[in-house]
C-alpha cells in the first residue's frame, strides 16, 4: 500500500495589507504545536516542570500577603488579602507573561522565521496562548486559596472569562507592536521587565482601586488593565461588574490589535534579513 503524504503550502502575504488572519486560522493546528513547543521548552528542562506555573503566583501571593497585607496593612475591600491579591496576580500574569513572550517571539524563533514560510503572526499568538495555559495550571491554587479564605464560589465565575480574554487580547495587540520594535531595537527586551513591573504597581493588583485618591482616580481610566483586573476580581468574588470600563478596555484592545497587526506586517517583511 502506498501512502501519499499531503502537504499544505502557506504563502507569505504581499503588499502592505495586514497579516492574513484567514490563513492563520487555516493553520491553527500549527498554533497548537507552537504552544506545545513553547511549554515544553520552558518546563521540560526544569526540575519541577509545569509546577512553576503554580508556584510563581502562589509564592507571590504569600510574599505580598506577609508584607503588604500583614505588615503594611493594605486594605482589600473587606475580602481576605490572600484571595484578593491572587485574583489580581492571575489576570496580570496572563497579560504580563503573554506580552513579554510575544515581544520576543520573532527574535526567539529567528531560525524558524528565516527558513520556513508560515503565518508568522502565529508566533506572538502562541506566546499569548501559552500564558492562558499557565493560567489554567494555576486554577487549583486559586480554588484552594478561595476555599481556605472562606470565599464562596458563585456562577459569576464564568463571567471572569471575559476580562481574562481581554487580558490576552491586550497582550497580543501590544505584543505585536513591541515585536515590530524588537526587530530593530533589542533594547526593548531589556527594558520590558522593568516597565512591566512599574505597570503592575500602576494597576490595582496588590491594592484596591479605592485606595487611589478620588482626585486622581481618573488616571486609572488611562490603564485598560485596571478594568481587566477589577472585572476579573469582581466576577470571582460575586460583586457587580462595571460594564463601562470593560467596554472601554475592549475598544482599547481592538485599537492595539489593529495598530499591532499593521506594525507587525511592516516588520515581518524585513524580519528574515535583520534577525
Coordinates of C-alpha atoms in Angstrom, one line a residue:
X1 CA 0.0 0.0 0.0
X2 CA 1.4 3.4 -1.0
X3 CA 0.8 6.3 1.4
X4 CA 0.6 9.7 -0.2
X5 CA 1.6 12.5 2.1
X6 CA -0.4 15.6 1.9
X7 CA 1.2 19.0 2.3
X8 CA -0.3 22.4 2.5
X9 CA 1.7 25.4 1.2
X10 CA 1.3 28.6 3.3
X11 CA 2.5 31.5 1.2
X12 CA 3.6 34.7 2.8
X13 CA 1.4 37.7 2.0
X14 CA 2.5 40.5 -0.3
X15 CA 1.9 44.2 -0.3
X16 CA 1.1 46.4 2.6
X17 CA -2.1 44.5 3.8
X18 CA -2.4 43.2 7.3
X19 CA -1.3 39.7 8.1
X20 CA -3.8 37.2 6.6
X21 CA -5.8 36.1 9.6
X22 CA -7.8 33.7 7.4
X23 CA -4.6 32.0 6.5
X24 CA -3.5 32.0 10.1
X25 CA -6.9 30.4 11.1
X26 CA -6.3 27.7 8.5
X27 CA -3.0 26.9 10.1
X28 CA -4.5 26.7 13.6
X29 CA -3.1 23.2 14.0
X30 CA 0.3 24.8 13.8
X31 CA -0.7 27.3 16.6
X32 CA -1.4 24.3 18.9
X33 CA 2.0 22.8 18.0
X34 CA 3.8 26.1 18.7
X35 CA 2.0 26.4 22.1
X36 CA 3.1 22.9 23.0
X37 CA 6.6 23.5 21.9
X38 CA 6.8 26.7 24.0
X39 CA 5.5 24.9 27.1
X40 CA 8.0 22.1 26.6
X41 CA 10.9 24.5 26.0
X42 CA 10.1 26.4 29.2
X43 CA 9.2 23.5 31.6
X44 CA 10.9 20.3 30.4
X45 CA 14.5 21.4 31.3
X46 CA 13.3 22.3 34.8
X47 CA 13.2 20.1 37.9
X48 CA 9.6 21.0 38.8
X49 CA 8.2 21.3 35.2
X50 CA 4.8 22.9 34.8
X51 CA 4.6 23.2 38.6
X52 CA 6.4 26.5 38.2
X53 CA 3.2 27.9 36.7
X54 CA 1.5 27.1 40.0
X55 CA 4.4 28.1 42.3
X56 CA 5.1 31.5 40.9
X57 CA 1.7 33.1 41.7
X58 CA 1.4 31.1 44.9
X59 CA 4.8 32.4 46.1
X60 CA 4.0 36.0 45.1
X61 CA 0.7 35.7 47.0
X62 CA 2.5 34.6 50.1
X63 CA 5.1 37.4 49.9
X64 CA 2.5 40.2 49.2
X65 CA 0.2 38.8 51.9
X66 CA 3.0 38.8 54.5
X67 CA 4.5 42.2 53.8
X68 CA 1.6 44.3 52.3
X69 CA -1.4 42.6 53.8
X70 CA 0.2 41.8 57.2
X71 CA 2.9 44.4 58.0
X72 CA 1.8 47.4 56.0
X73 CA -1.9 46.7 56.4
X74 CA -3.0 47.4 52.8
X75 CA -6.8 47.1 52.6
X76 CA -8.6 44.6 50.4
X77 CA -12.2 45.9 50.2
X78 CA -13.3 43.6 53.0
X79 CA -12.1 40.4 51.5
X80 CA -9.2 38.2 52.8
X81 CA -6.0 39.7 51.4
X82 CA -4.5 36.4 50.0
X83 CA -7.6 35.8 47.9
X84 CA -7.7 39.5 46.9
X85 CA -4.1 39.7 45.7
X86 CA -4.2 36.3 43.9
X87 CA -7.2 37.4 42.0
X88 CA -5.1 40.4 40.8
X89 CA -2.0 38.5 40.1
X90 CA -3.6 35.8 37.8
X91 CA -5.0 38.1 35.1
X92 CA -1.9 40.3 35.4
X93 CA 0.2 37.1 34.8
X94 CA -1.8 36.4 31.6
X95 CA -1.1 40.0 30.4
X96 CA 2.5 40.4 31.5
X97 CA 3.6 36.9 30.7
X98 CA 1.9 36.9 27.3
X99 CA 3.2 40.4 26.4
X100 CA 6.9 39.6 27.3
X101 CA 6.9 36.4 25.4
X102 CA 5.1 37.8 22.4
X103 CA 7.5 40.7 22.2
X104 CA 10.4 38.2 22.0
X105 CA 8.7 35.7 19.8
X106 CA 10.3 36.6 16.4
X107 CA 13.8 37.0 18.0
X108 CA 13.5 33.8 19.9
X109 CA 12.4 31.9 16.7
X110 CA 14.8 33.6 14.3
X111 CA 16.0 30.3 12.7
X112 CA 12.3 29.3 12.1
X113 CA 11.5 32.7 10.7
X114 CA 14.3 32.7 8.2
X115 CA 13.8 29.1 6.9
X116 CA 10.1 28.4 6.9
X117 CA 7.1 30.0 5.3
X118 CA 4.1 30.2 7.5
X119 CA 1.8 32.9 9.0
X120 CA 4.4 34.4 11.4
X121 CA 1.7 36.1 13.4
X122 CA 1.2 32.7 14.9
X123 CA 4.4 33.1 16.9
X124 CA 3.2 36.0 19.1
X125 CA -0.3 34.4 19.2
X126 CA 1.2 31.2 20.6
X127 CA 3.1 33.2 23.2
X128 CA -0.1 34.7 24.5
X129 CA -2.0 31.4 24.3
X130 CA 0.7 29.7 26.4
X131 CA 0.2 32.3 29.1
X132 CA -3.5 31.3 29.1
X133 CA -2.4 27.7 29.6
X134 CA -0.3 28.8 32.5
X135 CA -3.4 30.4 34.0
X136 CA -5.2 27.1 33.6
X137 CA -2.4 25.3 35.5
X138 CA -2.8 27.8 38.4
X139 CA -6.6 27.2 38.8
X140 CA -6.2 24.5 41.5
X141 CA -4.2 27.0 43.6
X142 CA -6.9 29.7 43.1
X143 CA -9.6 27.2 44.2
X144 CA -7.6 26.2 47.3
X145 CA -6.9 29.8 48.3
X146 CA -10.5 30.8 47.9
X147 CA -11.8 27.9 49.9
X148 CA -9.2 28.4 52.6
X149 CA -10.3 32.1 52.8
X150 CA -13.9 31.2 53.0
X151 CA -14.8 32.8 49.7
X152 CA -17.9 31.2 48.2
X153 CA -17.7 30.3 44.5
X154 CA -20.7 31.5 42.5
X155 CA -22.0 31.2 39.0
X156 CA -20.4 34.6 38.3
X157 CA -17.2 32.8 38.0
X158 CA -18.0 32.2 34.3
X159 CA -18.0 36.0 33.8
X160 CA -14.4 36.0 34.7
X161 CA -13.6 34.6 31.3
X162 CA -14.5 38.0 29.7
X163 CA -11.8 40.1 31.4
X164 CA -9.3 37.2 31.2
X165 CA -9.7 37.0 27.4
X166 CA -9.4 40.8 27.3
X167 CA -6.0 40.5 29.1
X168 CA -4.9 38.1 26.4
X169 CA -6.1 40.3 23.6
X170 CA -4.3 43.3 25.1
X171 CA -1.1 41.3 25.4
X172 CA -1.5 40.2 21.8
X173 CA -2.1 43.6 20.3
X174 CA 0.6 45.3 22.4
X175 CA 2.9 42.4 21.8
X176 CA 2.6 42.8 18.0
X177 CA 3.7 46.5 18.4
X178 CA 6.7 45.5 20.5
X179 CA 7.7 42.8 18.0
X180 CA 8.0 45.5 15.4
X181 CA 10.3 47.4 17.7
X182 CA 12.4 44.4 18.7
X183 CA 13.2 43.5 15.1
X184 CA 15.2 46.7 15.0
X185 CA 16.0 47.5 18.7
X186 CA 16.8 44.7 21.1
X187 CA 16.8 47.2 23.9
X188 CA 13.1 46.8 24.1
X189 CA 13.5 43.3 25.5
X190 CA 15.9 44.5 28.2
X191 CA 13.6 47.4 29.3
X192 CA 10.4 45.4 29.2
X193 CA 10.6 43.5 32.5
X194 CA 11.2 46.8 34.4
X195 CA 8.4 48.5 32.5
X196 CA 6.0 45.7 33.3
X197 CA 6.9 45.8 37.0
X198 CA 6.2 49.5 37.1
X199 CA 2.9 48.9 35.2
X200 CA 1.8 46.3 37.7
X201 CA 2.1 48.8 40.5
X202 CA 0.2 51.3 38.4
X203 CA -2.6 48.7 38.3
X204 CA -4.6 47.8 41.4
X205 CA -3.2 44.3 41.5
X206 CA -1.9 44.3 45.1
X207 CA -4.1 47.1 46.4
X208 CA -7.7 48.1 45.8
X209 CA -8.6 50.9 43.3
X210 CA -10.5 52.6 46.2
X211 CA -7.1 53.3 47.7
X212 CA -6.3 55.8 45.0
X213 CA -7.5 59.4 46.0
X214 CA -10.7 60.4 44.2
X215 CA -9.0 63.4 42.7
X216 CA -6.5 61.1 40.9
X217 CA -8.8 58.2 40.1
X218 CA -9.3 59.4 36.6
X219 CA -5.7 58.3 35.9
X220 CA -6.9 54.7 36.3
X221 CA -9.1 55.1 33.2
X222 CA -5.9 55.5 31.1
X223 CA -4.8 52.0 32.0
X224 CA -7.1 49.3 30.4
X225 CA -5.7 46.6 32.7
X226 CA -7.4 48.3 35.6
X227 CA -10.8 47.3 34.2
X228 CA -9.5 43.8 33.4
X229 CA -8.1 43.2 36.9
X230 CA -11.1 44.8 38.7
X231 CA -13.5 42.9 36.4
X232 CA -11.9 39.5 37.0
X233 CA -11.8 40.1 40.7
X234 CA -15.4 41.2 40.9
X235 CA -16.6 38.3 38.8
X236 CA -14.9 35.7 41.1
X237 CA -15.9 37.4 44.3
X238 CA -19.5 37.8 43.2
X239 CA -19.6 41.6 43.1
X240 CA -21.2 43.6 40.4
X241 CA -19.0 44.3 37.3
X242 CA -19.0 47.8 35.8
X243 CA -19.6 47.3 32.1
X244 CA -18.4 50.7 31.0
X245 CA -14.7 50.3 32.0
X246 CA -14.6 46.8 30.5
X247 CA -16.1 48.1 27.2
X248 CA -13.5 50.9 27.1
X249 CA -10.8 48.3 27.7
X250 CA -12.2 46.2 24.9
X251 CA -12.2 49.1 22.5
X252 CA -8.6 49.9 23.5
X253 CA -7.6 46.3 23.0
X254 CA -9.1 46.3 19.5
X255 CA -7.2 49.5 18.7
X256 CA -4.0 48.0 19.8
X257 CA -4.8 44.9 17.7
X258 CA -5.3 46.8 14.5
X259 CA -2.2 49.0 15.1
X260 CA -0.2 46.0 16.1
X261 CA -1.2 44.0 13.0
X262 CA -0.1 46.9 10.8
X263 CA 3.2 47.3 12.6
X264 CA 3.8 43.5 12.6
X265 CA 3.2 43.4 8.8
X266 CA 5.8 46.1 8.2
X267 CA 8.3 44.4 10.5
X268 CA 7.6 40.9 9.1
X269 CA 8.9 41.8 5.6
X270 CA 12.4 42.6 7.0
X271 CA 12.5 40.2 9.9
X272 CA 14.2 37.4 7.9
X273 CA 17.0 39.8 6.9
X274 CA 17.6 41.5 10.2
X275 CA 17.1 38.7 12.8

